Amino acid sequence: MAGPLASLQDLLRPPLWEWTAAALGLVVGSFANVCIHRIPRDEPIGSPPSRCPGCRTPIRPWDNIPVVSYMLLRGRCRTCGTRISARYPLVEAANAAAYWGVAVVYGPSLAAAIAMALVTALLVLSLIDLDHQILPDVITRPAIVAGIAASLVIHRLGLESGARPASLIGGTFWWEAPAAAGAGYAAFALIAWAGRRYYGQEALGRGDWKLAAMLGAFLGFKGLLLTVFFGSLLGAVIGLSLVALRKASRTTPIPFGTFLGVAGIGVVLAGAPVWRWYLLRNGF
Ligand SMILES: [Zn+2]
């Protein structure tokens, strides 16, 4: 490669690339917190600025530095001392860690940028589903379109080969993203229909169907299969553990979107090697 692109790649050599990604992850994680809080309440994302939940004082920019401000203020509002939830810095740190992982696995690439956007969307959806048992259309619908578009661009530019050893982004074939999105949606709709028909229970809401479509759009068939498998496994393990610990009963609703989101982030980071390991193990 020559010209400005080469010098950009030169500039983004490790470890600067990884640290830049982690710092970006902190800032975007702070934005994710705003989305998690406001989207389910139908509040605008952009304004008003964040306020202390206790005294309604607007949070000053220097008290809003991801993770750092929380530690300096020991998790309390500067004005009134109200406790601020530890989840805010944890979400920021988790998003930063995920971006750092994406940076290591993907290197500086278009696939990395797509993977970062997907990871944050999944983190936001996971926590909204955990809090409210919904997966808002304002996230899933544009994400399906964005996932298909991004996958088509990856294939159109022939960039899939560069990221191929490390990534499932975009799938193997150019038509895979729309096909996997449709298949994910249809499969989940079918499971939901069967659940209603035979158990008289709403097992999978429409939000889950769209999340499955979104995962297929970004990660293709392999990524979708791996995510559904590990998401179900995670849900079963945690659900049964909570029942055993008497923290939940068999009828407690399980936010499947939360487990799918967490599994999806894992698949973005490690799906390709896990898939190869599975194929090798079974003699392909
Ligand atoms: Zn306050």
PDB file of N, CA and C in Angstrom, residues 117-123 125 136 139-148 151 177 180-182 184-185 207-220 224:
ATOM      1  N   ALA A 117     -18.729  -0.999  16.218  1.00  0.00           N
ATOM      2  CA  ALA A 117     -20.103  -0.512  16.211  1.00  0.00           C
ATOM      3  C   ALA A 117     -21.064  -1.608  16.670  1.00  0.00           C
ATOM      4  N   LEU A 118     -20.835  -2.833  16.195  1.00  0.00           N
ATOM      5  CA  LEU A 118     -21.701  -3.958  16.561  1.00  0.00           C
ATOM      6  C   LEU A 118     -21.612  -4.259  18.056  1.00  0.00           C
ATOM      7  N   VAL A 119     -20.383  -4.270  18.582  1.00  0.00           N
ATOM      8  CA  VAL A 119     -20.168  -4.583  19.997  1.00  0.00           C
ATOM      9  C   VAL A 119     -20.920  -3.590  20.896  1.00  0.00           C
ATOM     10  N   THR A 120     -20.828  -2.304  20.568  1.00  0.00           N
ATOM     11  CA  THR A 120     -21.515  -1.308  21.391  1.00  0.00           C
ATOM     12  C   THR A 120     -23.034  -1.441  21.274  1.00  0.00           C
ATOM     13  N   ALA A 121     -23.532  -1.691  20.064  1.00  0.00           N
ATOM     14  CA  ALA A 121     -24.973  -1.881  19.888  1.00  0.00           C
ATOM     15  C   ALA A 121     -25.457  -3.073  20.717  1.00  0.00           C
ATOM     16  N   LEU A 122     -24.673  -4.163  20.739  1.00  0.00           N
ATOM     17  CA  LEU A 122     -25.059  -5.362  21.499  1.00  0.00           C
ATOM     18  C   LEU A 122     -25.022  -5.097  23.001  1.00  0.00           C
ATOM     19  N   LEU A 123     -24.017  -4.330  23.438  1.00  0.00           N
ATOM     20  CA  LEU A 123     -23.924  -3.982  24.860  1.00  0.00           C
ATOM     21  C   LEU A 123     -25.149  -3.169  25.293  1.00  0.00           C
ATOM     22  N   LEU A 125     -28.139  -3.034  23.801  1.00  0.00           N
ATOM     23  CA  LEU A 125     -29.343  -3.877  23.743  1.00  0.00           C
ATOM     24  C   LEU A 125     -29.407  -4.839  24.927  1.00  0.00           C
ATOM     25  N   PRO A 136     -35.373  -2.265  21.738  1.00  0.00           N
ATOM     26  CA  PRO A 136     -36.054  -1.213  20.969  1.00  0.00           C
ATOM     27  C   PRO A 136     -35.803  -1.275  19.461  1.00  0.00           C
ATOM     28  N   ILE A 139     -33.083   0.732  17.649  1.00  0.00           N
ATOM     29  CA  ILE A 139     -31.726   0.208  17.523  1.00  0.00           C
ATOM     30  C   ILE A 139     -31.688  -0.952  16.531  1.00  0.00           C
ATOM     31  N   THR A 140     -32.571  -1.950  16.715  1.00  0.00           N
ATOM     32  CA  THR A 140     -32.442  -3.176  15.921  1.00  0.00           C
ATOM     33  C   THR A 140     -32.688  -2.945  14.434  1.00  0.00           C
ATOM     34  N   ARG A 141     -33.711  -2.159  14.085  1.00  0.00           N
ATOM     35  CA  ARG A 141     -34.039  -1.998  12.656  1.00  0.00           C
ATOM     36  C   ARG A 141     -32.921  -1.341  11.859  1.00  0.00           C
ATOM     37  N   PRO A 142     -32.434  -0.137  12.299  1.00  0.00           N
ATOM     38  CA  PRO A 142     -31.311   0.433  11.543  1.00  0.00           C
ATOM     39  C   PRO A 142     -30.076  -0.463  11.572  1.00  0.00           C
ATOM     40  N   ALA A 143     -29.906  -1.223  12.685  1.00  0.00           N
ATOM     41  CA  ALA A 143     -28.725  -2.087  12.785  1.00  0.00           C
ATOM     42  C   ALA A 143     -28.776  -3.217  11.756  1.00  0.00           C
ATOM     43  N   ILE A 144     -29.975  -3.742  11.476  1.00  0.00           N
ATOM     44  CA  ILE A 144     -30.088  -4.788  10.450  1.00  0.00           C
ATOM     45  C   ILE A 144     -29.647  -4.231   9.096  1.00  0.00           C
ATOM     46  N   VAL A 145     -30.171  -3.041   8.759  1.00  0.00           N
ATOM     47  CA  VAL A 145     -29.817  -2.402   7.483  1.00  0.00           C
ATOM     48  C   VAL A 145     -28.315  -2.115   7.439  1.00  0.00           C
ATOM     49  N   ALA A 146     -27.787  -1.557   8.551  1.00  0.00           N
ATOM     50  CA  ALA A 146     -26.358  -1.218   8.604  1.00  0.00           C
ATOM     51  C   ALA A 146     -25.495  -2.470   8.478  1.00  0.00           C
ATOM     52  N   GLY A 147     -25.922  -3.564   9.113  1.00  0.00           N
ATOM     53  CA  GLY A 147     -25.148  -4.806   9.067  1.00  0.00           C
ATOM     54  C   GLY A 147     -25.078  -5.368   7.658  1.00  0.00           C
ATOM     55  N   ILE A 148     -26.225  -5.366   6.956  1.00  0.00           N
ATOM     56  CA  ILE A 148     -26.238  -5.869   5.577  1.00  0.00           C
ATOM     57  C   ILE A 148     -25.384  -4.969   4.686  1.00  0.00           C
ATOM     58  N   SER A 151     -21.667  -5.460   5.409  1.00  0.00           N
ATOM     59  CA  SER A 151     -21.185  -6.739   4.888  1.00  0.00           C
ATOM     60  C   SER A 151     -21.025  -6.679   3.371  1.00  0.00           C
ATOM     61  N   ALA A 177     -25.049 -12.058   4.198  1.00  0.00           N
ATOM     62  CA  ALA A 177     -25.613 -11.167   5.221  1.00  0.00           C
ATOM     63  C   ALA A 177     -27.142 -11.066   5.098  1.00  0.00           C
ATOM     64  N   ALA A 180     -28.652 -14.589   5.932  1.00  0.00           N
ATOM     65  CA  ALA A 180     -28.586 -14.967   7.348  1.00  0.00           C
ATOM     66  C   ALA A 180     -29.523 -14.096   8.187  1.00  0.00           C
ATOM     67  N   ALA A 181     -29.671 -12.817   7.786  1.00  0.00           N
ATOM     68  CA  ALA A 181     -30.605 -11.942   8.510  1.00  0.00           C
ATOM     69  C   ALA A 181     -32.032 -12.479   8.374  1.00  0.00           C
ATOM     70  N   GLY A 182     -32.422 -12.821   7.146  1.00  0.00           N
ATOM     71  CA  GLY A 182     -33.759 -13.367   6.915  1.00  0.00           C
ATOM     72  C   GLY A 182     -33.962 -14.694   7.626  1.00  0.00           C
ATOM     73  N   GLY A 184     -32.368 -15.837  10.298  1.00  0.00           N
ATOM     74  CA  GLY A 184     -32.416 -15.631  11.752  1.00  0.00           C
ATOM     75  C   GLY A 184     -33.801 -15.173  12.190  1.00  0.00           C
ATOM     76  N   TYR A 185     -34.325 -14.209  11.456  1.00  0.00           N
ATOM     77  CA  TYR A 185     -35.661 -13.689  11.773  1.00  0.00           C
ATOM     78  C   TYR A 185     -36.702 -14.789  11.655  1.00  0.00           C
ATOM     79  N   GLY A 207     -38.772  -8.493  19.399  1.00  0.00           N
ATOM     80  CA  GLY A 207     -37.451  -7.860  19.525  1.00  0.00           C
ATOM     81  C   GLY A 207     -36.337  -8.877  19.330  1.00  0.00           C
ATOM     82  N   ASP A 208     -36.541 -10.087  19.869  1.00  0.00           N
ATOM     83  CA  ASP A 208     -35.536 -11.148  19.709  1.00  0.00           C
ATOM     84  C   ASP A 208     -35.405 -11.563  18.247  1.00  0.00           C
ATOM     85  N   TRP A 209     -36.525 -11.583  17.507  1.00  0.00           N
ATOM     86  CA  TRP A 209     -36.459 -11.952  16.081  1.00  0.00           C
ATOM     87  C   TRP A 209     -35.556 -10.968  15.357  1.00  0.00           C
ATOM     88  N   LYS A 210     -35.744  -9.665  15.688  1.00  0.00           N
ATOM     89  CA  LYS A 210     -34.964  -8.638  14.992  1.00  0.00           C
ATOM     90  C   LYS A 210     -33.500  -8.671  15.420  1.00  0.00           C
ATOM     91  N   LEU A 211     -33.260  -9.018  16.705  1.00  0.00           N
ATOM     92  CA  LEU A 211     -31.870  -9.154  17.147  1.00  0.00           C
ATOM     93  C   LEU A 211     -31.189 -10.297  16.394  1.00  0.00           C
ATOM     94  N   ALA A 212     -31.923 -11.412  16.181  1.00  0.00           N
ATOM     95  CA  ALA A 212     -31.357 -12.536  15.417  1.00  0.00           C
ATOM     96  C   ALA A 212     -31.035 -12.088  13.990  1.00  0.00           C
ATOM     97  N   ALA A 213     -31.939 -11.292  13.389  1.00  0.00           N
ATOM     98  CA  ALA A 213     -31.689 -10.781  12.035  1.00  0.00           C
ATOM     99  C   ALA A 213     -30.443  -9.900  12.021  1.00  0.00           C
ATOM    100  N   MET A 214     -30.301  -9.074  13.049  1.00  0.00           N
ATOM    101  CA  MET A 214     -29.150  -8.171  13.162  1.00  0.00           C
ATOM    102  C   MET A 214     -27.843  -8.967  13.264  1.00  0.00           C
ATOM    103  N   LEU A 215     -27.859 -10.027  14.071  1.00  0.00           N
ATOM    104  CA  LEU A 215     -26.658 -10.855  14.228  1.00  0.00           C
ATOM    105  C   LEU A 215     -26.298 -11.529  12.907  1.00  0.00           C
ATOM    106  N   GLY A 216     -27.317 -12.019  12.185  1.00  0.00           N
ATOM    107  CA  GLY A 216     -27.059 -12.627  10.882  1.00  0.00           C
ATOM    108  C   GLY A 216     -26.512 -11.616   9.891  1.00  0.00           C
ATOM    109  N   ALA A 217     -27.043 -10.388   9.943  1.00  0.00           N
ATOM    110  CA  ALA A 217     -26.623  -9.340   9.007  1.00  0.00           C
ATOM    111  C   ALA A 217     -25.144  -9.004   9.185  1.00  0.00           C
ATOM    112  N   PHE A 218     -24.682  -8.977  10.438  1.00  0.00           N
ATOM    113  CA  PHE A 218     -23.282  -8.616  10.695  1.00  0.00           C
ATOM    114  C   PHE A 218     -22.343  -9.819  10.624  1.00  0.00           C
ATOM    115  N   LEU A 219     -22.793 -10.975  11.119  1.00  0.00           N
ATOM    116  CA  LEU A 219     -21.866 -12.088  11.374  1.00  0.00           C
ATOM    117  C   LEU A 219     -22.084 -13.296  10.475  1.00  0.00           C
ATOM    118  N   GLY A 220     -23.063 -13.239   9.560  1.00  0.00           N
ATOM    119  CA  GLY A 220     -23.304 -14.367   8.663  1.00  0.00           C
ATOM    120  C   GLY A 220     -23.867 -15.580   9.405  1.00  0.00           C
ATOM    121  N   LEU A 224     -24.113 -16.260  13.476  1.00  0.00           N
ATOM    122  CA  LEU A 224     -25.469 -16.368  14.021  1.00  0.00           C
ATOM    123  C   LEU A 224     -25.635 -17.677  14.798  1.00  0.00           C
TER     124      LEU A 224
END
